[in-house]
Short mmCIF file of C-alpha atoms and ligand atoms in Angstrom, two decimals:
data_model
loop_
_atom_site.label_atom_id
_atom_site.label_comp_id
_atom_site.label_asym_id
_atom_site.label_seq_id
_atom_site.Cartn_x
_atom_site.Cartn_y
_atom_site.Cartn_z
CA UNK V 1 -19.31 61.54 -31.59
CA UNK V 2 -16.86 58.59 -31.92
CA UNK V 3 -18.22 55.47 -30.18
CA UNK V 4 -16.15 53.88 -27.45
CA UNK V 5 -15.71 50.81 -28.15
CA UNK V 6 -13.94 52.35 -31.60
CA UNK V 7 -12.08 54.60 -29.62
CA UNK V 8 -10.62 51.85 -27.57
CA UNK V 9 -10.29 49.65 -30.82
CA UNK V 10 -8.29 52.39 -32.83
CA UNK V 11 -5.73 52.77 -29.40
CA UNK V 12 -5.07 49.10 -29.27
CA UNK V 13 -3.19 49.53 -32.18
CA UNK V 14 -1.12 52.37 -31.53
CA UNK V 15 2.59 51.84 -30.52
CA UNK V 16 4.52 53.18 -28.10
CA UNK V 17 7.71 53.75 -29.37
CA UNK V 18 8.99 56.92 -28.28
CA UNK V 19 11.08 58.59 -30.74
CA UNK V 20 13.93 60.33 -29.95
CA UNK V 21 13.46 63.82 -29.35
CA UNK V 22 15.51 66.98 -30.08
CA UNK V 23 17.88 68.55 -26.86
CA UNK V 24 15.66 71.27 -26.57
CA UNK V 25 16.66 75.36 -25.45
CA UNK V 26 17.27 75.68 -22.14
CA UNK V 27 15.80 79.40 -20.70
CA UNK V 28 18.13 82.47 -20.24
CA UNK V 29 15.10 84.26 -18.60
CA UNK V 30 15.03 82.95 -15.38
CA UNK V 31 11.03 83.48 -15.08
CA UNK V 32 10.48 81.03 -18.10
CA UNK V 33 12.47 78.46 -16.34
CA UNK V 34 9.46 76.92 -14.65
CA UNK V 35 7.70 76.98 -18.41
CA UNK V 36 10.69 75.09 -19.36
CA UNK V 37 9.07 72.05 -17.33
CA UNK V 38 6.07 72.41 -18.59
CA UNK V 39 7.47 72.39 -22.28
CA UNK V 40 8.98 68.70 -21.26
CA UNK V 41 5.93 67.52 -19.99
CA UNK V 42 3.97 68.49 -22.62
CA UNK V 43 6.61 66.28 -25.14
CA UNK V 44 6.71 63.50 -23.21
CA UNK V 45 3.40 62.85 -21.56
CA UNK V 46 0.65 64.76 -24.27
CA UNK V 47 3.17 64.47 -27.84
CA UNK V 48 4.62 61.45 -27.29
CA UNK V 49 7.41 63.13 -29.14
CA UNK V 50 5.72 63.18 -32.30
CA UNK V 51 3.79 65.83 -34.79
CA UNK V 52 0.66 63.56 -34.77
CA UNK V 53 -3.08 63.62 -33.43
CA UNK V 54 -2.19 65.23 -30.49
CA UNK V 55 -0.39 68.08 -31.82
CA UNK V 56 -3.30 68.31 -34.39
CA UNK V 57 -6.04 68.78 -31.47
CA UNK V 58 -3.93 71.53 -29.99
CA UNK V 59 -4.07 73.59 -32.97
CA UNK V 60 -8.00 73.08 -33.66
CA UNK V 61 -9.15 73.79 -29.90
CA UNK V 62 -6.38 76.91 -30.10
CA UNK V 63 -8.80 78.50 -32.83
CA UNK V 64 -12.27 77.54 -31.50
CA UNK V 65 -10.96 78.75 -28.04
CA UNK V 66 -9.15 82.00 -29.33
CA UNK V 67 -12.23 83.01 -31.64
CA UNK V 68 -14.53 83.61 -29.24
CA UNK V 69 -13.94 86.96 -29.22
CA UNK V 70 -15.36 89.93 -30.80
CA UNK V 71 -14.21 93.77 -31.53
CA UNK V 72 -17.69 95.15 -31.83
CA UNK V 73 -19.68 92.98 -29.15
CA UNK V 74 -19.67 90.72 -26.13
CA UNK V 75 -18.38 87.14 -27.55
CA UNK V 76 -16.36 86.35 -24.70
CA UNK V 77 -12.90 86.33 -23.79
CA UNK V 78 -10.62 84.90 -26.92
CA UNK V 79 -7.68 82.81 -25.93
CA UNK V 80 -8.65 82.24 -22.36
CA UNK V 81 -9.17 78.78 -22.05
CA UNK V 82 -12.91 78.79 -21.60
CA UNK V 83 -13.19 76.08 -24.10
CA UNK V 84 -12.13 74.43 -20.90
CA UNK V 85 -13.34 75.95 -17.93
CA UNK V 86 -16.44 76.57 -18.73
CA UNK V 87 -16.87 73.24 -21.62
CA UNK V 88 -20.05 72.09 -19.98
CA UNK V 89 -21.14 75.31 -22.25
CA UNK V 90 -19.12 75.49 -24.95
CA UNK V 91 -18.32 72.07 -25.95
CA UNK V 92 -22.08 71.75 -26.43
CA UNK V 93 -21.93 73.59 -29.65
CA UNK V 94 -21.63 71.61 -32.90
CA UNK V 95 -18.75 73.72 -33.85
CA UNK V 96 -16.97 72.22 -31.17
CA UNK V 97 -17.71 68.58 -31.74
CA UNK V 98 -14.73 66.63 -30.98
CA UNK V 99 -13.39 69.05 -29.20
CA UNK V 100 -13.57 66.71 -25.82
CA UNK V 101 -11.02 64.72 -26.59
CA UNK V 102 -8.20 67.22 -25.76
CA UNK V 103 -9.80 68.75 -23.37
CA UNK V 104 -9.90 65.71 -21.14
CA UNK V 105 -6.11 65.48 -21.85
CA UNK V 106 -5.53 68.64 -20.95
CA UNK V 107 -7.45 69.71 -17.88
CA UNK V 108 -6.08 67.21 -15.45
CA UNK V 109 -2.43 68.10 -17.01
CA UNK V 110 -2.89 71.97 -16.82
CA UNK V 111 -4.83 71.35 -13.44
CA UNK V 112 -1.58 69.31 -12.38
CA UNK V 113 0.88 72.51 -13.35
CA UNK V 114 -1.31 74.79 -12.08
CA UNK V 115 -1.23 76.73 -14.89
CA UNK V 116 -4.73 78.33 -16.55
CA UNK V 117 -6.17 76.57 -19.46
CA UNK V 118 -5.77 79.57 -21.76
CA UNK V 119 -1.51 79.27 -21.15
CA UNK V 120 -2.09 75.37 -21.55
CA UNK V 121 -4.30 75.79 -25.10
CA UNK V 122 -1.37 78.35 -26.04
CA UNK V 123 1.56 77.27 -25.15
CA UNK V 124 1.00 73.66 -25.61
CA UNK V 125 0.13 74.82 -29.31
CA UNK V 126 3.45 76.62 -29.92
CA UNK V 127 5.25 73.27 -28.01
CA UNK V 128 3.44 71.03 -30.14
CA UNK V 129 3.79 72.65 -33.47
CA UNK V 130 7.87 72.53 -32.71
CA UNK V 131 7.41 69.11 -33.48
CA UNK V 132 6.28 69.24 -37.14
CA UNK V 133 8.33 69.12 -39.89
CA UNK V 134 7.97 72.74 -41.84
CA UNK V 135 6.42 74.06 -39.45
CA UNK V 136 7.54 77.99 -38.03
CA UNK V 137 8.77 78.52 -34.65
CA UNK V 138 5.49 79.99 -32.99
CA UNK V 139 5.70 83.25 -30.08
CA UNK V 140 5.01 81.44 -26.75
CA UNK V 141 3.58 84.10 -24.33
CA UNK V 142 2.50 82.88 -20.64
CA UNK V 143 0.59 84.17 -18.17
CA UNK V 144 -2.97 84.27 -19.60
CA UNK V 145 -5.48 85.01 -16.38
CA UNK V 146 -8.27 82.40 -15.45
CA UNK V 147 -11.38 82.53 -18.17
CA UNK V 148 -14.30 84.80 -16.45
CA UNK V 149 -17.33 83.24 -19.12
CA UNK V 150 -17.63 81.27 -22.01
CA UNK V 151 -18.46 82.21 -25.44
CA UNK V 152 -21.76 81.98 -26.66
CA UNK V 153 -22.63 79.71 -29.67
CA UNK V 154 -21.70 80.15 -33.12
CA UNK V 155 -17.81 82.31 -33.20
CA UNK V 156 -16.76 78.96 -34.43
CA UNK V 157 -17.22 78.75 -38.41
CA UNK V 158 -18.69 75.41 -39.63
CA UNK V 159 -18.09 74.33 -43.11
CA UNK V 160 -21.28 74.57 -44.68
CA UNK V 161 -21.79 78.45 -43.80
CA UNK V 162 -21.57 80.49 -46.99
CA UNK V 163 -17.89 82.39 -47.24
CA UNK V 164 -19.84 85.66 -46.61
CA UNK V 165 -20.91 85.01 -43.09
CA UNK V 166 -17.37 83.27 -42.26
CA UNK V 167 -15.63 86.01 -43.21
CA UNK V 168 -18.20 88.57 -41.71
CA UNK V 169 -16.97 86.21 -38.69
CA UNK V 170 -13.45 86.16 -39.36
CA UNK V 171 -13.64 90.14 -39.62
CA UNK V 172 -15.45 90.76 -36.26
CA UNK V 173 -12.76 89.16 -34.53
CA UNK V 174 -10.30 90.73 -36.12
CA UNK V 175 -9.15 89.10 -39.03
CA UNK V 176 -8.95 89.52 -43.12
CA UNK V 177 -9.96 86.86 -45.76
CA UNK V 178 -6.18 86.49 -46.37
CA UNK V 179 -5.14 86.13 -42.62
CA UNK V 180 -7.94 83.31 -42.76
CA UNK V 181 -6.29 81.56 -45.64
CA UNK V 182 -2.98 82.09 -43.73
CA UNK V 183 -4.60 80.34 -40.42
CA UNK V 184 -5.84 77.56 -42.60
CA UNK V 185 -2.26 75.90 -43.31
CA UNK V 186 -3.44 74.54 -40.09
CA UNK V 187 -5.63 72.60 -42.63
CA UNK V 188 -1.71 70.54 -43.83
CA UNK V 189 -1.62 68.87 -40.79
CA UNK V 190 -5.31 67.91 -40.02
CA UNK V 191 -8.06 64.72 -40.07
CA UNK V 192 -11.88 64.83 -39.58
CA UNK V 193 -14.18 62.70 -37.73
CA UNK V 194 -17.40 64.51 -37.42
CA UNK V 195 -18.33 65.58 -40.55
CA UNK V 196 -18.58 62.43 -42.08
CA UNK V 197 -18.45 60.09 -39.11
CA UNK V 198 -18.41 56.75 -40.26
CA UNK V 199 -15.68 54.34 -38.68
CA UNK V 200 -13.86 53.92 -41.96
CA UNK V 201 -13.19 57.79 -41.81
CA UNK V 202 -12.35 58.45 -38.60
CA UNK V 203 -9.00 60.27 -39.43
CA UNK V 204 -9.72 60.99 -42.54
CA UNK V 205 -7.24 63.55 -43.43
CA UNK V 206 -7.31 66.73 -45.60
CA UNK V 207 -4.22 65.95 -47.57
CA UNK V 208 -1.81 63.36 -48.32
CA UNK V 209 0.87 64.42 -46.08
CA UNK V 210 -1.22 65.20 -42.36
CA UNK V 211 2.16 64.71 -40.78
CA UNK V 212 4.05 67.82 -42.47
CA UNK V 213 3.54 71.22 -42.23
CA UNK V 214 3.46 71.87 -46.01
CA UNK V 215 1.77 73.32 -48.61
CA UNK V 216 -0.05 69.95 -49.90
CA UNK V 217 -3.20 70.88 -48.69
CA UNK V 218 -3.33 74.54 -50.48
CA UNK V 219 -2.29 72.40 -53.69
CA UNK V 220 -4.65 69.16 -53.40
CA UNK V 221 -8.24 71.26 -52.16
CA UNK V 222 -7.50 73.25 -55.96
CA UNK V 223 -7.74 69.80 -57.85
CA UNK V 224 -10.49 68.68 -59.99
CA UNK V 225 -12.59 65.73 -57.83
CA UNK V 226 -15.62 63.67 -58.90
CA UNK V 227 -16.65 61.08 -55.78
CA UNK V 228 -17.04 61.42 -52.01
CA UNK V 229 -14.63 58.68 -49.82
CA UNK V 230 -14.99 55.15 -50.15
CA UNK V 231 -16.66 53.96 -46.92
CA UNK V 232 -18.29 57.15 -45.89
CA UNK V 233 -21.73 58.40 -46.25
CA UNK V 234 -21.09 61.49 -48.54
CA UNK V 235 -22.21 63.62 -49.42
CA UNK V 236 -22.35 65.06 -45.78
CA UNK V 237 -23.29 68.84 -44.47
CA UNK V 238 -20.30 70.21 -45.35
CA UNK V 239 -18.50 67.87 -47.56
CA UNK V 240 -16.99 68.28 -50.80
CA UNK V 241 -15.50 65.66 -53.29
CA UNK V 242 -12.40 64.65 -52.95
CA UNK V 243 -9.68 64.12 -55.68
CA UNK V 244 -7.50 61.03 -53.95
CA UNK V 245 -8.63 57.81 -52.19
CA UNK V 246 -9.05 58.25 -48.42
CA UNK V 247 -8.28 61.99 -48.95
CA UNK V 248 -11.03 64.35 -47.01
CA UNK V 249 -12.42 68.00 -48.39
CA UNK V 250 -14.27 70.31 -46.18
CA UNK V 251 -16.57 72.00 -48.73
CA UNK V 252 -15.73 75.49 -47.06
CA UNK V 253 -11.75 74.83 -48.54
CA UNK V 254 -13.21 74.02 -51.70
CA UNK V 255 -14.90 77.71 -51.59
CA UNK V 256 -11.73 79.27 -50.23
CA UNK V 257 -9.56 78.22 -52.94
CA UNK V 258 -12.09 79.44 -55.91
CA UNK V 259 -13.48 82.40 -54.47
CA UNK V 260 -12.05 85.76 -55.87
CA UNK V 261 -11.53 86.81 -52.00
CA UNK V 262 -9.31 84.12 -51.46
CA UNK V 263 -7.92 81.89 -54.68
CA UNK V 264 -4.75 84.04 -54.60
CA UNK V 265 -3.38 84.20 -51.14
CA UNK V 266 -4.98 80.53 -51.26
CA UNK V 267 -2.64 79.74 -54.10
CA UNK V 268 0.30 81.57 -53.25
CA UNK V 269 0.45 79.16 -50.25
CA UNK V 270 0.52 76.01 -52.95
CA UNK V 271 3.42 77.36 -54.32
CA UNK V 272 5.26 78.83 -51.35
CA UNK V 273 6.03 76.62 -48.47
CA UNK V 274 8.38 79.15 -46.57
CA UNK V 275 5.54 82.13 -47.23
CA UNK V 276 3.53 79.82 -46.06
CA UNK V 277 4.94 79.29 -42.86
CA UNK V 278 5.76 82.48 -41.94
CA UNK V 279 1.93 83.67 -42.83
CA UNK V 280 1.02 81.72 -40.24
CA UNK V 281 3.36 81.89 -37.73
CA UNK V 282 2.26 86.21 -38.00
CA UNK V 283 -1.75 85.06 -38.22
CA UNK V 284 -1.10 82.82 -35.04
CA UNK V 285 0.33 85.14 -33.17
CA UNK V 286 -2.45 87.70 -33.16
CA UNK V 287 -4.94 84.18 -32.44
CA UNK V 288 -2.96 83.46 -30.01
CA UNK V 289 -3.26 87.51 -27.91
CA UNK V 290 -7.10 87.60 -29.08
CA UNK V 291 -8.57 88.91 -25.81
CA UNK V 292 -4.79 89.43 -24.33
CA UNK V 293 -2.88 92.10 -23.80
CA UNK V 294 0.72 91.94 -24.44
CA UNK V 295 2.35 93.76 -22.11
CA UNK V 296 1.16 92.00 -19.05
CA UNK V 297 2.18 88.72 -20.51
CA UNK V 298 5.93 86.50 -20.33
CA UNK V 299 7.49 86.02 -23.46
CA UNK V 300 9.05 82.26 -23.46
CA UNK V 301 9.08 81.65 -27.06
CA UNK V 302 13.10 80.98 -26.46
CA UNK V 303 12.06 77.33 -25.04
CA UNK V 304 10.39 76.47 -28.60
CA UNK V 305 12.32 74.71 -30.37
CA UNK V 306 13.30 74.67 -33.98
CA UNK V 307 11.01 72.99 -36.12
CA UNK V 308 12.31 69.66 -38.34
CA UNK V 309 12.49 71.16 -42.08
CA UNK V 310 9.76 69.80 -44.53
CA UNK V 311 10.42 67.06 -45.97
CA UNK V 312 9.94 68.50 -49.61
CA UNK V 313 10.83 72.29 -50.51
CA UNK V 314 7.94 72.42 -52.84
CA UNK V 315 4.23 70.85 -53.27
CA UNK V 316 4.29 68.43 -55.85
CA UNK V 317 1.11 66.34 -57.17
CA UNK V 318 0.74 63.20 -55.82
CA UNK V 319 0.08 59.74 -57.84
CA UNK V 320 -3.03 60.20 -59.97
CA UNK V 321 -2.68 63.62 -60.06
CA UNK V 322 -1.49 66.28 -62.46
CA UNK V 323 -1.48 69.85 -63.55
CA UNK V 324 -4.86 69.15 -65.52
CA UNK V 325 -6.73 68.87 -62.79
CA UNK V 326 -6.06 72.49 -61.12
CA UNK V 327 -9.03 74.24 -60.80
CA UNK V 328 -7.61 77.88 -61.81
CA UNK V 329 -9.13 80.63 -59.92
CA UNK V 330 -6.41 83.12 -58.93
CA UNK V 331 -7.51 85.99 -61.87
CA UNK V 332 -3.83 87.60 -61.39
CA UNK V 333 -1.17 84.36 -61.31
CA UNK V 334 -1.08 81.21 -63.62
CA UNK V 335 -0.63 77.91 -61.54
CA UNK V 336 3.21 77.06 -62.80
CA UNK V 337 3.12 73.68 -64.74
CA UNK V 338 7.10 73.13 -63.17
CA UNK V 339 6.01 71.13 -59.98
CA UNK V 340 6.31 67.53 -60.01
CA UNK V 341 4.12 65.02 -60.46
CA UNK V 342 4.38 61.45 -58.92
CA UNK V 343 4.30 58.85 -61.00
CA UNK V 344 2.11 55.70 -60.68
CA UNK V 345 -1.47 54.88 -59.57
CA UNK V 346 -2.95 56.81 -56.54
CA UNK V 347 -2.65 54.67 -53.42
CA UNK V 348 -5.15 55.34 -50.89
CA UNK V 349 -3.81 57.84 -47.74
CA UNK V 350 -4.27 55.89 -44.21
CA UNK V 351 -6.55 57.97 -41.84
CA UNK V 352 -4.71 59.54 -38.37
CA UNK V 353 -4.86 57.15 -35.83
CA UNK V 354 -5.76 58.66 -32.23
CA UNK V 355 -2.75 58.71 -30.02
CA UNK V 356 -3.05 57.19 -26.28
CA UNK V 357 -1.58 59.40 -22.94
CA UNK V 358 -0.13 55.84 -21.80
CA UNK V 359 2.05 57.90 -19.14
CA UNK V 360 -0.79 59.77 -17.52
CA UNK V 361 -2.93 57.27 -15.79
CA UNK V 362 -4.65 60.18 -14.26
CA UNK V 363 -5.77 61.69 -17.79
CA UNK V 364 -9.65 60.63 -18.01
CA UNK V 365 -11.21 59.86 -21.12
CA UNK V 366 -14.61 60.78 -22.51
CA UNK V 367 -17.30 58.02 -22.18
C1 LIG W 401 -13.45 78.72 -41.97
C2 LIG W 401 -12.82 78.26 -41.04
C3 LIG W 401 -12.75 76.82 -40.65
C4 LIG W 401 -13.65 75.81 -40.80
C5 LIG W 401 -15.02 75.86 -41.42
C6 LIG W 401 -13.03 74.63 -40.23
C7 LIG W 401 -13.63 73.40 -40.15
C8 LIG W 401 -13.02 72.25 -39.69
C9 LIG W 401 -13.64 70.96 -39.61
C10 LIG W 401 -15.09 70.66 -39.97
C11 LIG W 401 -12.72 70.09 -39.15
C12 LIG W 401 -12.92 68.59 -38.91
C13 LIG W 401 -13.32 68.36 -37.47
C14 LIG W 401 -13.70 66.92 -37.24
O1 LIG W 401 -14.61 66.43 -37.89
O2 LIG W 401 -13.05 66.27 -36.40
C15 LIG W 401 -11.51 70.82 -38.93
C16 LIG W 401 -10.34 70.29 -38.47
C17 LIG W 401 -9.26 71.04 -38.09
N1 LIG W 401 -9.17 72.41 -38.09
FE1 LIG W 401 -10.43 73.67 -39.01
N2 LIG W 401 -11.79 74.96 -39.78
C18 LIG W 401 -11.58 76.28 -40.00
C19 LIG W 401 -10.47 77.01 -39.65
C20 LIG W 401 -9.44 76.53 -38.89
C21 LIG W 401 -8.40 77.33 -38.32
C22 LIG W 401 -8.30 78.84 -38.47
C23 LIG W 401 -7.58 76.49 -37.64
C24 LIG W 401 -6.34 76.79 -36.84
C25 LIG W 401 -5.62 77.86 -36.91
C26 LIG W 401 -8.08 75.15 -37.82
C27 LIG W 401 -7.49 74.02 -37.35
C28 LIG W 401 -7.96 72.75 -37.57
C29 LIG W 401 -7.20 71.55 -37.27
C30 LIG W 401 -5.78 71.46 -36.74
C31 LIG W 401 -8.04 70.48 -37.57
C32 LIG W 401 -7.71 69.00 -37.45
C33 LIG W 401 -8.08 68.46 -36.11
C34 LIG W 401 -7.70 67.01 -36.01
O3 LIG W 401 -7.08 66.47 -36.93
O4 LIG W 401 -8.03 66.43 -34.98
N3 LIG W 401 -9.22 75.22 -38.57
N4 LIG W 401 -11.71 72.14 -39.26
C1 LIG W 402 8.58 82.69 -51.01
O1 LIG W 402 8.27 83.50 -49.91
C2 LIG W 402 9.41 84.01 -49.27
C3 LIG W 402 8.95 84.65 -47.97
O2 LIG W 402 7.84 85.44 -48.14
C4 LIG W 402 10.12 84.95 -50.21
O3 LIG W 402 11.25 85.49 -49.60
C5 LIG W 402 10.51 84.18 -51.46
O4 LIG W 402 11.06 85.05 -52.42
C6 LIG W 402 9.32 83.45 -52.07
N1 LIG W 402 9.79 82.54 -53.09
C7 LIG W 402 9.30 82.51 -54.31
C8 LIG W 402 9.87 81.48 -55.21
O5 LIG W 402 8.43 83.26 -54.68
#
């Protein structure tokens, strides 16, 4: 849990420059015309207009609400929004830690629409991601129905389970090792706060670049790294050492990108940013229908907009950093010593600052 007082701390010093947002498609289908409201409202009053904290929350609570769900059992209803209707349940689990934060955002804003929670998780995702630079255009389908129960405990993988049971996980909801590795480029544009939680990590992100959608992360977790963060209390359940100052490692990454199940797909998203993307953009999809079914749903994904390109074509290693320290795992595919390699000392990468709803007075916000 993040204290208050820090919470309110870490806001003062946001600003509140809007930036200038891209004209955005209008909708040919007259149905999605209503959605494309909801898109605006989203940017301006949740984003801010930028690919930042917000945007990141959106994508975490669309996987811990999608994947509970199960093929071969009852493990509730997948992307239905019951992280939200029923989250005097579910945002009790550890998993889910954190969690609160969006969802206090976004109840009073989907409960203002009157639109369910699962369409709000969903579509707010596929608005939000719009906004990141590399990012793919993601399918925005409407018309979820209300959540009927909430998932029990543990669908949500934690980073200290072994790679075994997430995958068993993974599987019973419908999903391959390598459609896992494909879901975790959601990993380029993330921060933690619970794992370790001291205040001089709260935002600590998982690569150097938590604004892009690029492959930085798939590159960085393979590097050599011999000491936890400065200020933190690692080693932590579920930590791994990390190879730049202020950098964050999940020690469930660290697994992914060695393990023979995994180091391959892993690596050919270090090396492919466009693969990358478009991996994704298929696993998130199918995240996004878990539970759904397809044919009773609207298809707005003409109001998402084009993404911003990446702002580099190709990973590179940052300052400090160099092809020695790859940790080769990948039995089938040498890691190419072509990519570039900043020069210069590392500098320390500034944690994610929370972002404020300053236009939504109504918007409460945990204690
Ligand atoms: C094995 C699977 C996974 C594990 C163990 C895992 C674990 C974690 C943990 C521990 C955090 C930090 C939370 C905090 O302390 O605030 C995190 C953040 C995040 N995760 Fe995952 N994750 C997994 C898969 C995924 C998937 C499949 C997605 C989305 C498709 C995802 C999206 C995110 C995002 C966007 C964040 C950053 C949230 C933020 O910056 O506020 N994760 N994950
Ligand atoms: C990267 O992936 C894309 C899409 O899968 C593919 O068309 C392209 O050939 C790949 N590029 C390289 C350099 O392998």
């Amino acid at each position: 849990m993040i204290a208050a007082p820090l919470v309110a701390l870490v806001l003062a010093g946001i600003a509140a420059a809007s930036p200038a947002v891209p004209p955005q498609p209008k909708a040919k289908n007259p149905q999605c015309n209503f959605w494309a409201n909801v898109r605006d409202r989203f940017i301006n009053e949740i984003f801010l207009g930028v690919c930042a904290q917000d945007v990141h929350s959106m994508v975490r609570i669309s996987f811990h609400d999608a994947i509970g769900f199960s093929l071969h059992s009852e493990k509730g209803g997948g992307a239905d929004g019951s992280m939200i209707k029923f989250q005097d349940v579910e945002l009790k689990f550890p998993a889910n830690e954190g969690v609160d934060f969006i969802v206090s955002f976004l109840q009073p804003f989907a409960d203002d629409l009157g639109i369910s929670y699962g369409d709000a998780i969903m579509f707010g995702t596929a608005v939000g991601m719009s906004l990141c630079p590399g990012a793919p255009r993601l399918p925005a389908f409407v018309g979820r129905p209300d959540a009927t129960r909430a998932a029990p405990d543990k669908t949500v993988p934690e980073p200290q389970d072994d790679l075994t049971t997430i995958f068993a996980r993974m599987a019973d909801a419908g999903f391959t090792p390598t459609e896992l590795v494909h879901l975790l480029a959601s990993h380029s544009m993330a921060s933690q706060a619970g794992v370790d939680p001291s205040p001089d990590l709260l935002g600590a992100p998982f690569d150097s670049t938590p604004f892009d959608f690029d492959s930085q992360v798939f590159l960085e977790v393979m590097l050599r790294a011999n000491s936890f963060p400065a200020g933190g209390s690692g080693p932590n359940l579920g930590e791994d050492m990390s190879p730049l100052p202020g950098e964050f490692r999940l020690l469930s990454d660290r697994l992914f990108a060695r393990d023979s199940r995994t180091s391959c797909a892993w690596q050919e998203n270090a090396l492919n940013q466009t693969a990358m993307a478009s991996n994704f953009a298929a696993a998130f999809k199918k995240l996004s229908l878990l539970g759904q079914n397809q044919a009773k749903l609207l298809d707005c994904s003409e109001l998402i907009g084009t993404p911003p390109p990446a702002k580099n074509k190709q990973a590179f290693f940052p300052a400090g950093t160099n092809h020695d320290l790859i940790e080769q795992a990948c039995a089938t595919q040498l890691f190419p010593t072509t990519l570039s390699t900043v020069a210069g000392r590392a500098t320390p990468i500034p944690v994610v600052q929370l972002q404020d709803c300053p236009t939504c007075p109504t918007f409460k916000r945990r204690a």
